[in-house]
Short mmCIF file of C-alpha atoms in Angstrom, two decimals:
data_model
loop_
_atom_site.label_atom_id
_atom_site.label_comp_id
_atom_site.label_asym_id
_atom_site.label_seq_id
_atom_site.Cartn_x
_atom_site.Cartn_y
_atom_site.Cartn_z
CA MET A 1 28.94 61.75 37.24
CA ARG A 2 27.57 62.98 33.92
CA THR A 3 23.83 62.63 33.41
CA PRO A 4 22.91 60.76 30.18
CA PRO A 5 20.86 62.70 27.60
CA VAL A 6 17.11 62.47 27.73
CA TYR A 7 16.89 60.41 24.50
CA VAL A 8 18.78 57.60 26.21
CA TYR A 9 16.00 57.28 28.76
CA THR A 10 13.42 57.42 25.97
CA LEU A 11 15.10 54.62 24.08
CA CYS A 12 15.33 52.38 27.16
CA ILE A 13 11.64 52.87 28.00
CA ALA A 14 10.73 52.07 24.41
CA LEU A 15 12.63 48.79 24.48
CA LEU A 16 10.87 47.83 27.74
CA LEU A 17 7.37 48.63 26.43
CA ILE A 18 7.66 46.87 23.06
CA GLY A 19 5.37 43.85 23.18
CA CYS A 20 6.89 40.44 23.47
CA ARG A 21 5.98 37.90 20.88
CA SER A 22 3.23 35.55 21.96
CA THR A 23 2.96 31.95 20.88
CA ARG A 24 -0.28 30.09 20.28
CA PRO A 25 -0.74 26.39 19.78
CA ASP A 26 -2.19 25.16 16.51
CA PRO A 27 -5.85 24.10 16.63
CA GLU A 28 -6.10 20.50 17.83
CA PRO A 29 -7.56 18.07 15.33
CA ARG A 30 -11.01 16.72 16.18
CA PRO A 31 -11.28 13.02 17.07
CA LEU A 32 -12.91 12.13 13.74
CA GLY A 33 -10.13 10.84 11.48
CA SER A 34 -7.31 12.11 13.72
CA ASP A 35 -5.54 8.77 13.53
CA LEU A 36 -4.68 9.43 9.87
CA PRO A 37 -2.06 12.03 8.77
CA ALA A 38 -3.37 14.84 6.61
CA TYR A 39 -1.56 17.02 4.11
CA GLU A 40 0.39 19.91 5.61
CA ALA A 41 2.10 22.49 3.40
CA PRO A 42 5.84 22.73 4.05
CA ARG A 43 6.87 25.74 6.11
CA ASP A 44 9.80 26.57 3.82
CA GLY A 45 7.58 27.15 0.80
CA PRO A 46 6.41 25.34 -2.33
CA GLU A 47 9.88 25.25 -3.82
CA GLN A 48 10.82 22.41 -1.48
CA PRO A 49 11.03 18.87 -2.84
CA ALA A 50 7.68 17.06 -3.01
CA GLY A 51 6.93 15.23 0.19
CA SER A 52 9.40 17.18 2.38
CA ASP A 53 8.04 18.22 5.80
CA MET A 54 4.63 16.78 5.04
CA ARG A 55 2.83 14.68 7.58
CA ARG A 56 1.97 11.84 5.26
CA PRO A 57 3.60 8.44 4.80
CA PRO A 58 5.07 7.91 1.33
CA GLU A 59 2.90 4.89 0.58
CA TRP A 60 -0.22 7.10 0.45
CA GLN A 61 1.21 9.37 -2.21
CA ASN A 62 0.68 6.74 -4.92
CA ALA A 63 -2.35 5.08 -6.43
CA PRO A 64 -4.17 2.35 -4.45
CA GLY A 65 -3.76 -1.35 -5.07
CA ASP A 66 -6.28 -3.68 -6.67
CA THR A 67 -8.38 -3.94 -3.53
CA LEU A 68 -9.29 -0.69 -1.78
CA THR A 69 -10.34 -0.43 1.89
CA LEU A 70 -12.00 2.49 3.64
CA GLN A 71 -8.82 3.22 5.60
CA GLU A 72 -6.76 3.39 2.38
CA SER A 73 -9.42 5.65 0.80
CA LEU A 74 -9.25 8.07 3.71
CA ALA A 75 -5.45 8.10 3.73
CA LEU A 76 -5.24 8.77 0.02
CA ALA A 77 -7.84 11.56 0.24
CA LEU A 78 -6.19 13.27 3.23
CA ALA A 79 -2.82 13.17 1.51
CA ASN A 80 -3.87 14.30 -1.97
CA ASN A 81 -7.14 16.22 -1.77
CA SER A 82 -6.62 19.57 -3.56
CA ARG A 83 -9.17 21.48 -1.47
CA LEU A 84 -7.47 20.40 1.76
CA GLN A 85 -4.10 21.40 0.33
CA SER A 86 -5.38 24.87 -0.49
CA PHE A 87 -6.48 25.44 3.09
CA SER A 88 -3.10 24.21 4.33
CA TRP A 89 -1.35 26.81 2.23
CA GLU A 90 -3.63 29.51 3.60
CA VAL A 91 -2.51 28.52 7.10
CA ARG A 92 1.12 28.99 6.02
CA ALA A 93 0.19 32.39 4.54
CA ARG A 94 -1.36 33.52 7.82
CA GLU A 95 1.75 32.34 9.68
CA ALA A 96 3.86 34.47 7.33
CA GLN A 97 1.55 37.39 7.97
CA ALA A 98 2.04 37.04 11.70
CA LEU A 99 5.77 37.13 11.13
CA GLN A 100 5.53 40.24 9.00
CA VAL A 101 3.43 42.32 11.37
CA GLY A 102 5.87 41.59 14.23
CA LEU A 103 8.82 43.22 12.46
CA TRP A 104 10.18 46.59 13.51
CA PRO A 105 9.54 49.49 11.12
CA ASN A 106 12.57 50.33 9.07
CA PRO A 107 14.71 53.39 10.02
CA SER A 108 14.99 56.28 7.61
CA LEU A 109 18.22 57.90 6.55
CA GLY A 110 18.30 61.60 5.72
CA THR A 111 20.95 64.02 4.53
CA GLU A 112 20.87 67.81 4.33
CA THR A 113 23.32 70.45 2.97
CA GLU A 114 23.05 74.20 3.66
CA ASP A 115 24.94 77.35 2.69
CA LEU A 116 25.94 76.19 -0.78
CA SER A 117 28.09 78.71 -2.69
CA THR A 118 26.50 80.50 -5.65
CA GLU A 119 29.93 81.40 -7.09
CA ASP A 120 31.76 78.10 -6.93
CA PRO A 121 30.82 75.28 -9.32
CA ILE A 122 28.00 73.06 -8.30
CA GLY A 123 29.46 70.20 -6.23
CA ASP A 124 31.92 72.27 -4.19
CA PHE A 125 30.66 71.28 -0.73
CA THR A 126 33.86 72.17 1.14
CA GLY A 127 32.38 75.25 2.71
CA SER A 128 28.78 74.12 3.17
CA GLU A 129 27.02 72.92 6.29
CA GLN A 130 26.25 69.20 6.08
CA MET A 131 24.04 66.89 8.14
CA VAL A 132 23.37 63.15 8.14
CA GLN A 133 20.76 61.66 10.45
CA VAL A 134 18.96 58.39 11.09
CA SER A 135 15.37 58.34 12.38
CA GLN A 136 13.80 55.28 13.98
CA PRO A 137 10.07 55.12 14.92
CA ILE A 138 9.63 53.46 18.33
CA GLU A 139 6.36 51.64 18.76
CA LEU A 140 5.41 51.79 22.40
CA TRP A 141 2.46 50.51 24.41
CA GLY A 142 3.00 46.95 23.28
CA ARG A 143 1.72 47.69 19.79
CA PRO A 144 3.87 45.12 17.90
CA GLY A 145 2.75 42.36 20.27
CA LYS A 146 -0.86 43.34 19.81
CA ARG A 147 -0.50 43.29 16.06
CA ARG A 148 0.95 39.80 16.37
CA ASP A 149 -1.95 38.78 18.58
CA VAL A 150 -4.41 39.87 15.85
CA ALA A 151 -2.39 38.08 13.15
CA GLU A 152 -2.06 34.92 15.20
CA GLU A 153 -5.81 34.91 15.85
CA GLU A 154 -6.29 35.13 12.10
CA ARG A 155 -3.84 32.26 11.74
CA ASP A 156 -5.94 30.23 14.15
CA LEU A 157 -9.08 31.03 12.14
CA ALA A 158 -7.35 29.67 9.06
CA GLY A 159 -6.35 26.64 11.13
CA TRP A 160 -10.00 25.97 12.00
CA ASP A 161 -10.89 26.32 8.31
CA TYR A 162 -8.23 23.71 7.56
CA GLU A 163 -9.63 21.42 10.26
CA ALA A 164 -13.17 21.84 8.87
CA ALA A 165 -11.89 20.97 5.43
CA ARG A 166 -10.12 17.90 6.87
CA LEU A 167 -13.33 16.70 8.44
CA ASP A 168 -15.20 17.38 5.16
CA VAL A 169 -12.66 15.20 3.31
CA VAL A 170 -13.09 12.44 5.87
CA SER A 171 -16.87 12.58 5.69
CA GLN A 172 -17.15 12.95 1.91
CA THR A 173 -14.69 10.13 1.31
CA THR A 174 -16.57 7.87 3.74
CA GLN A 175 -19.83 8.68 2.09
CA ALA A 176 -18.35 8.03 -1.36
CA PHE A 177 -17.01 4.71 -0.10
CA VAL A 178 -20.45 3.82 1.32
CA GLY A 179 -21.99 4.73 -2.03
CA LEU A 180 -19.55 2.48 -3.84
CA VAL A 181 -20.21 -0.44 -1.50
CA ALA A 182 -23.93 -0.01 -2.10
CA ALA A 183 -23.33 0.11 -5.89
CA GLU A 184 -21.28 -3.07 -5.68
CA GLN A 185 -24.04 -4.83 -3.79
CA ARG A 186 -26.62 -3.65 -6.32
CA VAL A 187 -24.48 -5.13 -9.08
CA HIS A 188 -24.19 -8.39 -7.18
CA LEU A 189 -27.95 -8.45 -6.57
CA ALA A 190 -28.62 -7.66 -10.27
CA ARG A 191 -26.37 -10.53 -11.29
CA GLN A 192 -28.28 -12.87 -8.96
CA LEU A 193 -31.54 -11.73 -10.50
CA VAL A 194 -30.19 -12.37 -14.02
CA ARG A 195 -29.03 -15.86 -13.07
CA LEU A 196 -32.38 -16.64 -11.42
CA SER A 197 -34.31 -15.26 -14.38
CA GLU A 198 -32.23 -17.39 -16.72
CA GLU A 199 -32.93 -20.49 -14.66
CA VAL A 200 -36.65 -19.75 -14.70
CA PHE A 201 -36.54 -19.12 -18.43
CA GLN A 202 -34.74 -22.41 -19.04
CA THR A 203 -37.27 -24.24 -16.87
CA VAL A 204 -40.21 -22.74 -18.73
CA SER A 205 -38.54 -23.45 -22.07
CA ARG A 206 -38.21 -27.17 -21.16
CA GLN A 207 -41.81 -27.24 -20.01
CA VAL A 208 -42.92 -25.71 -23.32
CA GLU A 209 -40.90 -28.34 -25.24
CA THR A 210 -42.55 -31.15 -23.29
CA GLY A 211 -45.94 -29.59 -23.76
CA GLU A 212 -46.55 -29.04 -20.06
CA VAL A 213 -47.29 -25.34 -20.50
CA SER A 214 -48.35 -23.04 -23.30
CA PRO A 215 -45.67 -21.35 -25.45
CA VAL A 216 -47.03 -18.06 -24.21
CA GLU A 217 -45.36 -18.78 -20.85
CA LYS A 218 -41.98 -18.77 -22.56
CA GLN A 219 -42.55 -15.29 -23.90
CA ARG A 220 -43.69 -14.17 -20.45
CA ALA A 221 -40.46 -15.55 -18.96
CA ARG A 222 -38.39 -13.69 -21.52
CA VAL A 223 -39.68 -10.27 -20.33
CA PRO A 224 -38.32 -10.39 -16.74
CA LEU A 225 -35.06 -11.85 -18.06
CA SER A 226 -34.64 -8.88 -20.40
CA GLN A 227 -35.59 -6.46 -17.59
CA ALA A 228 -33.03 -8.11 -15.28
CA ARG A 229 -30.26 -7.64 -17.84
CA ILE A 230 -31.21 -3.99 -18.29
CA ARG A 231 -31.14 -3.52 -14.51
CA LEU A 232 -27.65 -5.16 -14.40
CA ARG A 233 -26.30 -2.74 -17.00
CA ARG A 234 -27.70 0.22 -15.06
CA ALA A 235 -26.16 -1.07 -11.87
CA GLU A 236 -22.77 -1.44 -13.53
CA GLU A 237 -23.00 2.13 -14.83
CA ALA A 238 -23.91 3.39 -11.39
CA ARG A 239 -20.97 1.49 -9.95
CA THR A 240 -18.61 3.16 -12.44
CA ALA A 241 -19.98 6.58 -11.44
CA ALA A 242 -19.48 5.70 -7.76
CA ARG A 243 -15.88 4.65 -8.42
CA THR A 244 -15.25 7.95 -10.18
CA THR A 245 -16.71 9.88 -7.22
CA LEU A 246 -14.51 8.04 -4.74
CA SER A 247 -11.30 8.37 -6.75
CA GLY A 248 -12.06 12.03 -7.23
CA GLN A 249 -11.57 12.56 -3.52
CA TRP A 250 -7.79 12.16 -3.98
CA GLY A 251 -7.62 14.01 -7.28
CA ARG A 252 -7.96 11.15 -9.77
CA SER A 253 -10.73 10.58 -12.32
CA ASP A 254 -9.29 7.27 -13.58
CA THR A 255 -11.55 4.45 -12.41
CA THR A 256 -8.94 1.77 -13.17
CA THR A 257 -6.76 2.73 -10.20
CA PHE A 258 -8.42 -0.08 -8.20
CA ARG A 259 -10.56 -3.05 -9.18
CA GLU A 260 -12.76 -3.63 -6.17
CA VAL A 261 -13.47 -2.39 -2.69
CA GLU A 262 -13.08 -4.39 0.48
CA GLY A 263 -16.12 -3.71 2.58
CA THR A 264 -19.67 -4.77 3.22
CA PHE A 265 -22.55 -3.41 5.21
CA GLY A 266 -22.26 -4.95 8.64
CA PRO A 267 -24.93 -5.20 11.32
CA VAL A 268 -26.69 -2.01 12.29
CA ARG A 269 -25.01 -0.67 15.37
CA PRO A 270 -26.95 1.04 18.15
CA VAL A 271 -27.22 4.79 18.09
CA PRO A 272 -26.29 6.79 21.26
CA SER A 273 -28.86 9.03 22.86
CA LEU A 274 -29.52 12.47 21.49
CA ASP A 275 -28.35 14.11 24.70
CA SER A 276 -24.95 12.42 24.53
CA VAL A 277 -24.62 13.39 20.86
CA LYS A 278 -25.53 17.00 21.55
CA ALA A 279 -23.04 17.15 24.39
CA ALA A 280 -20.26 16.58 21.83
CA LEU A 281 -21.46 19.38 19.55
CA GLY A 282 -18.82 21.68 21.02
CA ARG A 283 -16.20 19.71 19.09
CA ASN A 284 -17.58 21.06 15.82
CA PRO A 285 -14.79 23.28 14.37
CA ALA A 286 -17.37 25.83 13.27
CA LEU A 287 -18.17 26.59 16.97
CA ALA A 288 -14.47 26.63 17.89
CA ARG A 289 -13.88 29.02 15.02
CA GLN A 290 -16.58 31.33 16.22
CA GLN A 291 -14.95 31.47 19.67
CA ASP A 292 -11.64 32.35 18.05
CA GLU A 293 -13.40 35.01 16.02
CA ILE A 294 -14.47 36.58 19.33
CA GLU A 295 -10.89 36.41 20.61
CA GLN A 296 -9.67 37.95 17.32
CA ALA A 297 -12.23 40.75 17.68
CA ARG A 298 -11.03 41.42 21.22
CA ALA A 299 -7.44 41.56 19.98
CA VAL A 300 -8.50 44.09 17.31
CA VAL A 301 -10.17 46.26 19.96
CA SER A 302 -6.97 46.25 22.04
CA LEU A 303 -4.84 47.09 19.00
CA GLU A 304 -7.12 49.95 17.94
CA LYS A 305 -6.98 51.35 21.47
CA SER A 306 -3.19 51.31 21.40
CA ASP A 307 -3.26 53.09 18.03
CA ARG A 308 -4.81 56.09 19.76
CA LEU A 309 -1.44 56.76 21.38
CA PRO A 310 1.33 58.47 19.33
CA VAL A 311 4.36 56.72 17.90
CA PRO A 312 7.50 58.67 18.77
CA ALA A 313 10.59 58.71 16.55
CA VAL A 314 14.13 58.90 17.82
CA THR A 315 16.63 60.77 15.65
CA VAL A 316 20.44 60.51 15.86
CA GLY A 317 22.76 62.36 13.43
CA TRP A 318 26.03 64.08 12.64
CA GLN A 319 26.39 67.72 11.55
CA ARG A 320 29.26 69.75 10.19
CA PHE A 321 28.86 73.55 10.17
CA GLY A 322 30.86 76.79 10.09
CA GLY A 323 33.11 75.61 7.23
CA ARG A 324 33.52 78.98 5.38
CA THR A 325 34.90 80.87 8.37
CA GLY A 326 37.83 78.51 8.63
CA SER A 327 36.63 77.14 11.97
CA ALA A 328 34.59 74.17 10.82
CA ARG A 329 33.18 72.09 13.64
CA THR A 330 31.33 68.82 13.85
CA ALA A 331 28.75 67.69 16.37
CA LEU A 332 26.35 64.89 17.10
CA LYS A 333 22.69 65.63 17.27
CA ALA A 334 19.80 63.74 18.81
CA GLY A 335 16.06 64.33 19.08
CA VAL A 336 12.65 62.91 19.67
CA SER A 337 9.55 63.73 17.64
CA LEU A 338 6.06 62.98 18.99
CA PRO A 339 2.86 63.36 16.97
CA LEU A 340 0.11 65.25 18.80
CA PRO A 341 -3.24 63.35 18.79
CA LEU A 342 -5.43 66.40 18.83
CA TRP A 343 -8.17 65.52 16.36
CA ASP A 344 -7.51 61.99 15.12
CA ARG A 345 -7.43 59.71 18.19
CA ASN A 346 -8.54 56.65 16.23
CA GLN A 347 -11.90 56.91 17.88
CA GLY A 348 -13.79 55.68 14.84
CA ALA A 349 -11.67 52.59 14.46
CA VAL A 350 -12.06 51.74 18.17
CA GLN A 351 -15.83 52.02 17.90
CA ARG A 352 -15.84 49.88 14.75
CA ALA A 353 -13.81 47.18 16.49
CA ARG A 354 -16.22 47.16 19.41
CA PHE A 355 -19.15 46.75 17.10
CA ARG A 356 -17.49 43.85 15.33
CA LEU A 357 -16.77 42.22 18.67
CA GLU A 358 -20.46 42.31 19.51
CA ARG A 359 -21.25 40.97 16.03
CA ALA A 360 -18.88 38.05 16.60
CA ARG A 361 -20.67 37.18 19.86
CA ARG A 362 -24.05 37.19 18.13
CA GLN A 363 -22.69 35.07 15.29
CA ARG A 364 -21.49 32.41 17.74
CA GLU A 365 -24.96 32.23 19.25
CA ALA A 366 -26.50 31.94 15.80
CA ALA A 367 -24.02 29.20 14.81
CA ARG A 368 -24.83 27.25 17.96
CA VAL A 369 -28.57 27.37 17.26
CA ARG A 370 -28.09 26.48 13.59
CA LEU A 371 -25.79 23.50 14.34
CA ASP A 372 -28.12 22.30 17.09
CA THR A 373 -31.06 22.34 14.69
CA THR A 374 -29.07 20.62 11.93
CA LEU A 375 -27.87 17.98 14.37
CA SER A 376 -31.40 17.21 15.56
CA LYS A 377 -32.59 16.69 11.98
CA ALA A 378 -29.59 14.49 11.13
CA TYR A 379 -30.12 12.47 14.28
CA ARG A 380 -33.78 11.84 13.45
CA SER A 381 -32.80 10.70 9.95
CA LEU A 382 -30.23 8.35 11.49
CA VAL A 383 -32.73 6.83 13.86
CA SER A 384 -35.27 6.45 11.08
CA ALA A 385 -32.76 4.72 8.80
CA GLN A 386 -31.69 2.47 11.70
CA ASN A 387 -35.25 1.39 12.41
CA GLU A 388 -35.95 0.72 8.73
CA ALA A 389 -32.77 -1.33 8.30
CA GLN A 390 -33.51 -3.37 11.41
CA THR A 391 -37.11 -4.04 10.41
CA ILE A 392 -36.10 -5.20 6.96
CA ALA A 393 -33.31 -7.45 8.31
CA GLU A 394 -35.40 -8.99 11.14
CA GLU A 395 -38.88 -9.17 9.61
CA THR A 396 -39.36 -8.25 5.93
CA LEU A 397 -36.44 -10.03 4.33
CA PRO A 398 -36.87 -13.40 6.13
CA ALA A 399 -40.57 -13.41 5.24
CA ALA A 400 -39.92 -12.58 1.60
CA GLN A 401 -37.14 -15.19 1.37
CA SER A 402 -39.32 -17.89 2.88
CA ALA A 403 -42.24 -17.05 0.62
CA PHE A 404 -40.06 -17.18 -2.48
CA GLU A 405 -38.49 -20.53 -1.61
CA SER A 406 -41.90 -22.01 -0.90
CA VAL A 407 -43.42 -20.76 -4.18
CA ARG A 408 -40.34 -21.81 -6.14
CA GLN A 409 -40.44 -25.30 -4.70
CA GLY A 410 -44.19 -25.55 -5.27
CA TYR A 411 -43.82 -24.45 -8.87
CA ARG A 412 -41.40 -27.31 -9.50
CA GLN A 413 -44.05 -29.65 -8.05
CA GLY A 414 -46.77 -28.08 -10.13
CA LYS A 415 -48.61 -26.44 -7.22
CA PHE A 416 -48.14 -22.86 -8.41
CA ASP A 417 -48.10 -21.25 -11.80
CA TYR A 418 -45.40 -19.04 -13.30
CA LEU A 419 -47.06 -15.73 -12.40
CA GLU A 420 -46.94 -16.59 -8.71
CA VAL A 421 -43.24 -17.44 -9.00
CA LEU A 422 -42.61 -14.18 -10.80
CA ASP A 423 -44.47 -12.18 -8.17
CA ALA A 424 -42.60 -13.85 -5.31
CA GLN A 425 -39.27 -13.25 -7.08
CA ARG A 426 -40.10 -9.61 -7.73
CA THR A 427 -41.04 -9.14 -4.07
CA LEU A 428 -37.85 -10.78 -2.77
CA PHE A 429 -35.46 -8.77 -4.92
CA GLY A 430 -37.43 -5.63 -4.25
CA VAL A 431 -36.92 -6.18 -0.54
CA ARG A 432 -33.21 -6.82 -1.07
CA ARG A 433 -32.84 -3.59 -2.98
CA GLN A 434 -34.81 -1.85 -0.25
CA GLN A 435 -32.40 -3.30 2.30
CA ILE A 436 -29.33 -2.02 0.43
CA GLN A 437 -30.95 1.39 0.18
CA ALA A 438 -31.82 1.41 3.89
CA LEU A 439 -28.28 0.38 4.90
CA SER A 440 -26.81 2.98 2.63
CA ARG A 441 -29.07 5.61 4.17
CA TYR A 442 -28.12 4.44 7.66
CA TYR A 443 -24.38 4.70 7.09
CA GLN A 444 -24.70 8.01 5.20
CA ALA A 445 -26.77 9.48 8.05
CA ARG A 446 -24.26 8.13 10.56
CA VAL A 447 -21.43 9.91 8.72
CA ARG A 448 -23.39 13.18 8.69
CA VAL A 449 -23.95 13.03 12.44
CA GLU A 450 -20.31 12.20 13.07
CA ARG A 451 -19.28 15.15 10.93
CA LEU A 452 -21.42 17.50 12.97
CA VAL A 453 -19.94 16.37 16.30
CA ALA A 454 -16.52 15.68 14.76
CA THR A 455 -16.39 12.40 16.74
CA PRO A 456 -17.07 8.74 15.92
CA LEU A 457 -20.40 7.70 17.48
CA GLU A 458 -18.69 4.67 19.12
CA GLN A 459 -16.96 7.08 21.44
CA LEU A 460 -20.30 8.56 22.56
CA GLN A 461 -21.92 5.32 23.69
#
């Protein structure tokens, strides 16, 4: 039995040692807002029809209706936010990069002619020696698979950036919605104050006409009425700005896309303990990203180590020689070339990769400490806002409401003068504005804490 040439064995070993393609799951979405579909760039490229292969229902691609809910706001923002879309396209770019680095290097084709005649015209190759060969680099030691591992880790990092952007969109949209609800309530409160000031002004005007009080009281009553109308105009302007901020989350600056929001500040819900909140800090995508950065640095170390080993090239060709003697012959040729790693053994790149691996570990520790500190501050702000909102709702507001009703009733009976009514009115509406501010702070702080742990606080009770 004839023994195969040595290059056949080389080729078989190369095929066995080429790394197999590894597959990695996409980063799992965090619990916060995971019930709503977010924009995902189509895998076939931007030339695809709008809406194809996108995880978003078609009803969220259009403008909202007359009444807007928080759920609709989040769905619109996740489907149309430009920043989130840019991160999604970066994920697709990293996927394409992983595909590219896993491809085989292209073979090279070479031709060579020797013993050309100096007497015959140029182009007479009948008597020359000719050779055609194909050379193919063979990447051993699992190098293609290791390159894919590095590229897929980079794809995962882009995936975590996308997930962080998704959580930012959820949090920012929720905060914008809370701000708009607070603005709506301030407008409603300002209108109540205008109506009440008008009633007081009309009452004082009648008393002036009947001679019960001095005409000076009518001028005094005109001042708070004017101030109430100014406050109403300011509240309406603030509401318009809040509407613009909310609609900007899904890429629209037109405030006429909806007329009103459906939502009010409900009762203050209990806050889970700090320990239970900190236990969920590991769900923060920044920490998950740091862990993947460590894995990516390890993959780079492994790749740089494999690059220390040479890449052989297998050559196969055809040669024709001896044409001028009348006994031209043809033959196949084969060979293997192997670079000699005498001086450059990629030692510097290996050392650099190890240093960056250690840096990634230190960065993860720093990120954990930074997020833990930020969470503690946000939690204290949440507890403070909760206590303030509860105190106002249970103690301050009932007392101010009772005092105002008593003074107002007594004024009608002639027991109190106008200044006492004005003072009680100012106190009551000041407490109501304080309550709106406290509730807004409470919900805003709640959103910030939920963003840090990437989980609704109801799930941590």
